[in-house]
Amino acid sequence: MNISIIQQEIIWGDKAHNLKTFGDTLRSLFGKTDVAILPEMFSTGFSVDKPELSESTEGEAISLIKQLAKEGNLAIAGSFMAAENGKSYNRGFFCCPDGRIEFADKRHLFIGDEQKFFSPGNKHLDITYNGVKFRLLICFDLRFPIWARNKSGNDYDVLIYTANWPKSRIDAWDALTIARAIENQAYVAAVNAIGKDSYSVEHCGHSVIIDPRGKILASLEDFESGVRSIDLDLDHLEHVRTRLPFSKSNDDFTII
C-alpha cells in the first residue's frame, strides 16, 4: 500500500481557496497513491474563533472529499470544522473510495479558544482499509500517549496525526512523532500545515512518515510545500512485532 502526506499552506478562514488548492493536489495523486493525508482543518485552517465556518458532514468539504476519493480511487484522511446539534467539533475523517467514511472528534482540545468554542470527542477513529489498520488522531492528541496506545499490539498498523502544530514547539512534534512510532511499534504518518493562522502563529511543517522502529522514511522541511509518498512494508512491521513482542508487557488501563 502506498501512502502520501500532503504539506501545503492553508489560508486561514478562506474555505473556497483551500478546497481548490487541496483539491488540485489530491487530483495530482490520482493513480499514484492509495491513501492521502491532509493537515488538520484543511478547509479553514485553525480558525477556532470562527465557529461559523463549521459545517455538517454533508457540507462542501466532506462532499468534495467523497467525490475525489471516488474519482481517484484513493482513501483521504484529515480533519475539518464540523457542526452538529449546535456545537462545533474538530472532526477527523477517513474516507474510502467506495463512499465508506468514518469520523471521530479530537479528544484533547488545545488550551484557549479551541476549548472555548469546540466540544471534545470521546472515541477513536479506527478503520481497516485494504487490509491495513489505521487510527487517526488530531494535533494536540500527540502529547497524550495513552490515547494513542496500541494496547493489544495489533489495534492498528498506521497511526495518523493530522495537525496545525506551531513552529515555536516544533521540537516537541519531532520528538513525539518518533516516540509514538517506537512505543506502539507502528508506522506513524504525521502531517502538519505551513503558514500563519488567524492568531498570526506560524506553522512550519515537518510532516513525516516513520517506521515502527523510529526510522524516518519520508519528510518535508521548514515551510516546504509538497507531497511525500512511500510503500508501507507490512512484512517489516510484522517482523518487528514478532521478534520483539513488547505489547505483551503492556500495562492494563481503562480510559474514562
C-alpha atoms as a printed R data frame, in Angstrom:
    type eleno elety resid chain resno       x       y      z
1   ATOM     1    CA   MET     A     1   0.000   0.000  0.000
2   ATOM     2    CA   ASN     A     2   1.272   3.452 -0.946
3   ATOM     3    CA   ILE     A     3   0.652   6.326  1.479
4   ATOM     4    CA   SER     A     4   1.135  10.044  0.795
5   ATOM     5    CA   ILE     A     5   1.442  13.038  3.120
6   ATOM     6    CA   ILE     A     6   0.452  16.484  1.827
7   ATOM     7    CA   GLN     A     7   2.121  19.550  3.331
8   ATOM     8    CA   GLN     A     8   0.973  22.895  1.969
9   ATOM     9    CA   GLU     A     9  -0.227  26.276  3.117
10  ATOM    10    CA   ILE     A    10  -3.724  26.740  4.472
11  ATOM    11    CA   ILE     A    11  -5.216  30.196  4.069
12  ATOM    12    CA   TRP     A    12  -6.984  30.687  7.369
13  ATOM    13    CA   GLY     A    13 -10.712  31.211  7.008
14  ATOM    14    CA   ASP     A    14 -10.707  31.048  3.180
15  ATOM    15    CA   LYS     A    15 -12.628  27.854  2.552
16  ATOM    16    CA   ALA     A    16 -13.028  28.330 -1.191
17  ATOM    17    CA   HIS     A    17  -9.283  28.800 -1.719
18  ATOM    18    CA   ASN     A    18  -8.327  25.827  0.433
19  ATOM    19    CA   LEU     A    19 -10.811  23.459 -1.147
20  ATOM    20    CA   LYS     A    20  -9.451  24.393 -4.569
21  ATOM    21    CA   THR     A    21  -5.751  24.092 -3.729
22  ATOM    22    CA   PHE     A    22  -6.034  20.865 -1.756
23  ATOM    23    CA   GLY     A    23  -8.421  19.525 -4.382
24  ATOM    24    CA   ASP     A    24  -5.838  20.230 -7.088
25  ATOM    25    CA   THR     A    25  -3.132  18.449 -5.091
26  ATOM    26    CA   LEU     A    26  -5.334  15.424 -4.485
27  ATOM    27    CA   ARG     A    27  -6.166  15.213 -8.191
28  ATOM    28    CA   SER     A    28  -2.435  15.183 -8.970
29  ATOM    29    CA   LEU     A    29  -2.184  11.993 -6.892
30  ATOM    30    CA   PHE     A    30  -4.838  10.060 -8.808
31  ATOM    31    CA   GLY     A    31  -3.372   6.727 -9.874
32  ATOM    32    CA   LYS     A    32  -0.222   7.286 -7.793
33  ATOM    33    CA   THR     A    33  -1.195   6.518 -4.208
34  ATOM    34    CA   ASP     A    34  -3.671   4.555 -2.107
35  ATOM    35    CA   VAL     A    35  -4.026   6.879  0.892
36  ATOM    36    CA   ALA     A    36  -3.562  10.671  1.012
37  ATOM    37    CA   ILE     A    37  -3.370  12.568  4.312
38  ATOM    38    CA   LEU     A    38  -4.240  16.254  4.740
39  ATOM    39    CA   PRO     A    39  -3.366  18.632  7.578
40  ATOM    40    CA   GLU     A    40  -5.783  19.465 10.397
41  ATOM    41    CA   MET     A    41  -8.783  21.615  9.427
42  ATOM    42    CA   PHE     A    42  -7.583  21.573  5.837
43  ATOM    43    CA   SER     A    43 -10.510  23.613  4.517
44  ATOM    44    CA   THR     A    44 -10.416  26.501  7.009
45  ATOM    45    CA   GLY     A    45  -7.178  26.463  8.968
46  ATOM    46    CA   PHE     A    46  -7.215  26.585 12.752
47  ATOM    47    CA   SER     A    47  -9.916  29.253 12.788
48  ATOM    48    CA   VAL     A    48 -11.468  28.038 16.017
49  ATOM    49    CA   ASP     A    49 -12.573  31.584 16.872
50  ATOM    50    CA   LYS     A    50 -14.834  31.492 13.790
51  ATOM    51    CA   PRO     A    51 -17.285  28.661 14.511
52  ATOM    52    CA   GLU     A    52 -19.497  29.978 11.724
53  ATOM    53    CA   LEU     A    53 -17.082  28.221  9.342
54  ATOM    54    CA   SER     A    54 -18.142  24.847 10.764
55  ATOM    55    CA   GLU     A    55 -20.281  22.644  8.527
56  ATOM    56    CA   SER     A    56 -22.102  19.328  8.622
57  ATOM    57    CA   THR     A    57 -20.755  16.025  7.345
58  ATOM    58    CA   GLU     A    58 -22.875  16.695  4.243
59  ATOM    59    CA   GLY     A    59 -21.239  20.099  3.665
60  ATOM    60    CA   GLU     A    60 -18.911  21.190  0.899
61  ATOM    61    CA   ALA     A    61 -15.656  19.978  2.493
62  ATOM    62    CA   ILE     A    62 -16.696  16.364  3.015
63  ATOM    63    CA   SER     A    63 -18.712  16.338 -0.213
64  ATOM    64    CA   LEU     A    64 -15.518  17.239 -2.088
65  ATOM    65    CA   ILE     A    65 -13.509  14.612 -0.194
66  ATOM    66    CA   LYS     A    66 -16.030  11.893 -1.086
67  ATOM    67    CA   GLN     A    67 -16.038  12.976 -4.727
68  ATOM    68    CA   LEU     A    68 -12.236  12.985 -5.010
69  ATOM    69    CA   ALA     A    69 -11.855   9.670 -3.175
70  ATOM    70    CA   LYS     A    70 -14.251   8.051 -5.645
71  ATOM    71    CA   GLU     A    71 -12.788   9.693 -8.756
72  ATOM    72    CA   GLY     A    72  -9.186   8.977 -7.760
73  ATOM    73    CA   ASN     A    73  -9.778   5.535 -6.253
74  ATOM    74    CA   LEU     A    74  -7.896   6.518 -3.109
75  ATOM    75    CA   ALA     A    75  -8.640   6.995  0.576
76  ATOM    76    CA   ILE     A    76  -8.345  10.510  2.037
77  ATOM    77    CA   ALA     A    77  -7.808  11.381  5.707
78  ATOM    78    CA   GLY     A    78  -7.688  14.642  7.645
79  ATOM    79    CA   SER     A    79  -9.938  16.842  9.784
80  ATOM    80    CA   PHE     A    80 -12.411  19.694  9.301
81  ATOM    81    CA   MET     A    81 -14.561  22.092 11.350
82  ATOM    82    CA   ALA     A    82 -17.802  20.229 11.974
83  ATOM    83    CA   ALA     A    83 -21.159  21.479 13.211
84  ATOM    84    CA   GLU     A    84 -23.681  19.210 14.886
85  ATOM    85    CA   ASN     A    85 -26.608  19.908 17.223
86  ATOM    86    CA   GLY     A    86 -25.492  23.480 17.804
87  ATOM    87    CA   LYS     A    87 -21.928  22.528 18.732
88  ATOM    88    CA   SER     A    88 -18.608  22.713 16.871
89  ATOM    89    CA   TYR     A    89 -16.068  19.912 16.628
90  ATOM    90    CA   ASN     A    90 -12.599  19.371 15.216
91  ATOM    91    CA   ARG     A    91 -13.675  16.244 13.366
92  ATOM    92    CA   GLY     A    92 -11.284  13.704 11.925
93  ATOM    93    CA   PHE     A    93 -12.289  11.686  8.856
94  ATOM    94    CA   PHE     A    94 -11.060   8.728  6.855
95  ATOM    95    CA   CYS     A    95 -12.901   8.429  3.544
96  ATOM    96    CA   CYS     A    96 -12.639   5.350  1.308
97  ATOM    97    CA   PRO     A    97 -13.243   5.406 -2.468
98  ATOM    98    CA   ASP     A    98 -16.382   3.272 -2.138
99  ATOM    99    CA   GLY     A    99 -18.019   6.024 -0.067
100 ATOM   100    CA   ARG     A   100 -17.409   4.444  3.329
101 ATOM   101    CA   ILE     A   101 -16.313   7.139  5.746
102 ATOM   102    CA   GLU     A   102 -15.538   7.129  9.461
103 ATOM   103    CA   PHE     A   103 -15.472  10.158 11.767
104 ATOM   104    CA   ALA     A   104 -14.178  10.872 15.262
105 ATOM   105    CA   ASP     A   105 -13.708  14.173 17.060
106 ATOM   106    CA   LYS     A   106 -10.475  15.479 18.548
107 ATOM   107    CA   ARG     A   107 -10.327  14.418 22.190
108 ATOM   108    CA   HIS     A   108  -7.692  16.828 23.549
109 ATOM   109    CA   LEU     A   109  -8.712  20.383 22.679
110 ATOM   110    CA   PHE     A   110  -5.901  22.917 22.782
111 ATOM   111    CA   ILE     A   111  -5.709  25.403 25.645
112 ATOM   112    CA   GLY     A   112  -7.643  28.599 24.915
113 ATOM   113    CA   ASP     A   113 -10.135  29.229 22.137
114 ATOM   114    CA   GLU     A   114 -10.419  25.624 20.925
115 ATOM   115    CA   GLN     A   115 -11.593  24.641 24.414
116 ATOM   116    CA   LYS     A   116 -13.829  27.723 24.474
117 ATOM   117    CA   PHE     A   117 -15.614  27.206 21.163
118 ATOM   118    CA   PHE     A   118 -15.348  23.449 20.490
119 ATOM   119    CA   SER     A   119 -16.533  20.239 22.138
120 ATOM   120    CA   PRO     A   120 -14.209  17.244 22.683
121 ATOM   121    CA   GLY     A   121 -14.598  13.750 21.288
122 ATOM   122    CA   ASN     A   122 -14.614  10.504 23.234
123 ATOM   123    CA   LYS     A   123 -13.847   7.743 20.729
124 ATOM   124    CA   HIS     A   124 -11.055   6.593 18.434
125 ATOM   125    CA   LEU     A   125 -11.207   6.726 14.673
126 ATOM   126    CA   ASP     A   126 -10.089   3.182 13.842
127 ATOM   127    CA   ILE     A   127 -10.651   1.819 10.349
128 ATOM   128    CA   THR     A   128  -9.342  -1.026  8.210
129 ATOM   129    CA   TYR     A   129  -8.731  -0.197  4.562
130 ATOM   130    CA   ASN     A   130  -7.396  -2.733  2.045
131 ATOM   131    CA   GLY     A   131  -6.250  -4.948  4.898
132 ATOM   132    CA   VAL     A   132  -4.313  -2.211  6.733
133 ATOM   133    CA   LYS     A   133  -5.490  -0.943 10.137
134 ATOM   134    CA   PHE     A   134  -5.418   2.829 10.664
135 ATOM   135    CA   ARG     A   135  -6.002   5.066 13.671
136 ATOM   136    CA   LEU     A   136  -6.388   8.822 13.141
137 ATOM   137    CA   LEU     A   137  -5.697  11.354 15.908
138 ATOM   138    CA   ILE     A   138  -5.535  15.139 15.772
139 ATOM   139    CA   CYS     A   139  -2.682  17.526 16.647
140 ATOM   140    CA   PHE     A   140  -2.708  18.095 20.466
141 ATOM   141    CA   ASP     A   141  -3.648  14.405 20.877
142 ATOM   142    CA   LEU     A   142   0.022  13.745 20.079
143 ATOM   143    CA   ARG     A   143   1.015  14.819 23.604
144 ATOM   144    CA   PHE     A   144  -1.128  12.112 25.252
145 ATOM   145    CA   PRO     A   145   0.383   8.648 24.745
146 ATOM   146    CA   ILE     A   146  -2.377   6.706 26.497
147 ATOM   147    CA   TRP     A   147  -4.925   7.892 23.910
148 ATOM   148    CA   ALA     A   148  -2.619   6.646 21.145
149 ATOM   149    CA   ARG     A   149  -1.680   3.392 22.876
150 ATOM   150    CA   ASN     A   150  -1.594   0.305 20.653
151 ATOM   151    CA   LYS     A   151  -2.978  -1.619 23.603
152 ATOM   152    CA   SER     A   152  -3.261  -5.096 22.097
153 ATOM   153    CA   GLY     A   153  -0.202  -4.663 19.899
154 ATOM   154    CA   ASN     A   154  -2.483  -5.111 16.907
155 ATOM   155    CA   ASP     A   155  -5.039  -2.316 17.318
156 ATOM   156    CA   TYR     A   156  -3.618  -0.557 14.271
157 ATOM   157    CA   ASP     A   157  -0.725  -0.666 11.793
158 ATOM   158    CA   VAL     A   158  -0.557   3.039 10.918
159 ATOM   159    CA   LEU     A   159  -1.082   5.906 13.349
160 ATOM   160    CA   ILE     A   160  -2.105   9.095 11.540
161 ATOM   161    CA   TYR     A   161  -1.696  12.564 13.028
162 ATOM   162    CA   THR     A   162  -3.254  15.497 11.213
163 ATOM   163    CA   ALA     A   163  -2.080  18.796 12.697
164 ATOM   164    CA   ASN     A   164  -1.556  22.535 12.849
165 ATOM   165    CA   TRP     A   165   1.470  22.362 15.143
166 ATOM   166    CA   PRO     A   166   3.240  25.706 15.716
167 ATOM   167    CA   LYS     A   167   6.837  26.397 14.748
168 ATOM   168    CA   SER     A   168   7.611  27.556 18.300
169 ATOM   169    CA   ARG     A   169   7.079  23.996 19.603
170 ATOM   170    CA   ILE     A   170   8.217  22.014 16.571
171 ATOM   171    CA   ASP     A   171  10.983  20.248 18.556
172 ATOM   172    CA   ALA     A   172   8.253  18.544 20.585
173 ATOM   173    CA   TRP     A   173   6.499  17.472 17.367
174 ATOM   174    CA   ASP     A   174   9.725  15.990 16.010
175 ATOM   175    CA   ALA     A   175  10.399  14.046 19.213
176 ATOM   176    CA   LEU     A   176   6.877  12.870 19.964
177 ATOM   177    CA   THR     A   177   6.084  11.559 16.479
178 ATOM   178    CA   ILE     A   178   9.133   9.301 16.703
179 ATOM   179    CA   ALA     A   179   8.208   8.270 20.248
180 ATOM   180    CA   ARG     A   180   4.669   7.288 19.213
181 ATOM   181    CA   ALA     A   181   6.066   5.058 16.441
182 ATOM   182    CA   ILE     A   182   8.565   3.316 18.713
183 ATOM   183    CA   GLU     A   183   6.309   2.771 21.729
184 ATOM   184    CA   ASN     A   184   3.412   1.469 19.615
185 ATOM   185    CA   GLN     A   185   5.504  -0.500 17.099
186 ATOM   186    CA   ALA     A   186   3.540   1.068 14.264
187 ATOM   187    CA   TYR     A   187   4.058   3.320 11.289
188 ATOM   188    CA   VAL     A   188   3.347   6.985 12.016
189 ATOM   189    CA   ALA     A   189   2.195   9.343  9.254
190 ATOM   190    CA   ALA     A   190   2.097  12.858 10.710
191 ATOM   191    CA   VAL     A   191   1.007  15.798  8.554
192 ATOM   192    CA   ASN     A   192   1.460  19.394  9.684
193 ATOM   193    CA   ALA     A   193   0.366  22.597  7.982
194 ATOM   194    CA   ILE     A   194   2.511  25.521  6.900
195 ATOM   195    CA   GLY     A   195   1.622  29.211  7.018
196 ATOM   196    CA   LYS     A   196   0.165  31.618  9.594
197 ATOM   197    CA   ASP     A   197  -3.092  31.106 11.444
198 ATOM   198    CA   SER     A   198  -5.718  33.631 12.489
199 ATOM   199    CA   TYR     A   199  -3.646  34.385 15.613
200 ATOM   200    CA   SER     A   200  -0.509  35.089 13.496
201 ATOM   201    CA   VAL     A   201   1.081  31.865 14.787
202 ATOM   202    CA   GLU     A   202   3.492  30.300 12.303
203 ATOM   203    CA   HIS     A   203   3.289  26.638 11.290
204 ATOM   204    CA   CYS     A   204   6.386  25.249  9.617
205 ATOM   205    CA   GLY     A   205   5.515  21.700  8.618
206 ATOM   206    CA   HIS     A   206   7.981  18.887  9.411
207 ATOM   207    CA   SER     A   207   5.457  16.377  8.097
208 ATOM   208    CA   VAL     A   208   6.901  12.890  8.339
209 ATOM   209    CA   ILE     A   209   6.416   9.153  7.847
210 ATOM   210    CA   ILE     A   210   8.198   6.994 10.431
211 ATOM   211    CA   ASP     A   211   8.657   3.231 10.587
212 ATOM   212    CA   PRO     A   212   7.860   1.090 13.678
213 ATOM   213    CA   ARG     A   213  11.441   1.326 14.938
214 ATOM   214    CA   GLY     A   214  11.540   5.110 14.730
215 ATOM   215    CA   LYS     A   215  13.339   5.469 11.390
216 ATOM   216    CA   ILE     A   216  12.249   8.465  9.310
217 ATOM   217    CA   LEU     A   217  11.241   7.210  5.865
218 ATOM   218    CA   ALA     A   218   9.992  10.461  4.333
219 ATOM   219    CA   SER     A   219   9.812  14.067  5.483
220 ATOM   220    CA   LEU     A   220   9.264  17.671  4.417
221 ATOM   221    CA   GLU     A   221  11.329  20.575  5.678
222 ATOM   222    CA   ASP     A   222  10.559  24.001  7.155
223 ATOM   223    CA   PHE     A   223   7.776  25.714  5.166
224 ATOM   224    CA   GLU     A   224   8.233  23.308  2.248
225 ATOM   225    CA   SER     A   225   5.146  22.741  0.125
226 ATOM   226    CA   GLY     A   226   4.909  19.291 -1.363
227 ATOM   227    CA   VAL     A   227   3.986  15.625 -1.181
228 ATOM   228    CA   ARG     A   228   5.970  12.629  0.034
229 ATOM   229    CA   SER     A   229   4.937   9.029 -0.610
230 ATOM   230    CA   ILE     A   230   6.165   5.610  0.499
231 ATOM   231    CA   ASP     A   231   5.113   1.997  0.123
232 ATOM   232    CA   LEU     A   232   4.293   0.505  3.511
233 ATOM   233    CA   ASP     A   233   6.287  -2.649  4.257
234 ATOM   234    CA   LEU     A   234   3.827  -4.719  6.268
235 ATOM   235    CA   ASP     A   235   6.234  -7.660  6.376
236 ATOM   236    CA   HIS     A   236   8.718  -5.401  8.157
237 ATOM   237    CA   LEU     A   237   6.010  -4.354 10.596
238 ATOM   238    CA   GLU     A   238   5.153  -7.973 11.365
239 ATOM   239    CA   HIS     A   239   8.837  -8.835 11.778
240 ATOM   240    CA   VAL     A   240   9.358  -6.024 14.298
241 ATOM   241    CA   ARG     A   241   6.305  -7.022 16.330
242 ATOM   242    CA   THR     A   242   7.077 -10.753 16.242
243 ATOM   243    CA   ARG     A   243  10.780 -10.501 17.022
244 ATOM   244    CA   LEU     A   244  10.237  -8.014 19.853
245 ATOM   245    CA   PRO     A   245   6.680  -8.549 21.170
246 ATOM   246    CA   PHE     A   246   6.754  -5.622 23.584
247 ATOM   247    CA   SER     A   247   2.968  -5.338 23.629
248 ATOM   248    CA   LYS     A   248   2.765  -8.478 25.788
249 ATOM   249    CA   SER     A   249   4.217  -6.386 28.631
250 ATOM   250    CA   ASN     A   250   1.748  -3.517 28.198
251 ATOM   251    CA   ASP     A   251   0.132  -2.220 31.379
252 ATOM   252    CA   ASP     A   252  -3.605  -2.639 31.503
253 ATOM   253    CA   PHE     A   253  -5.723   0.531 31.795
254 ATOM   254    CA   THR     A   254  -9.196   1.884 31.210
255 ATOM   255    CA   ILE     A   255  -9.928   5.292 29.656
256 ATOM   256    CA   ILE     A   256 -12.947   7.068 31.079
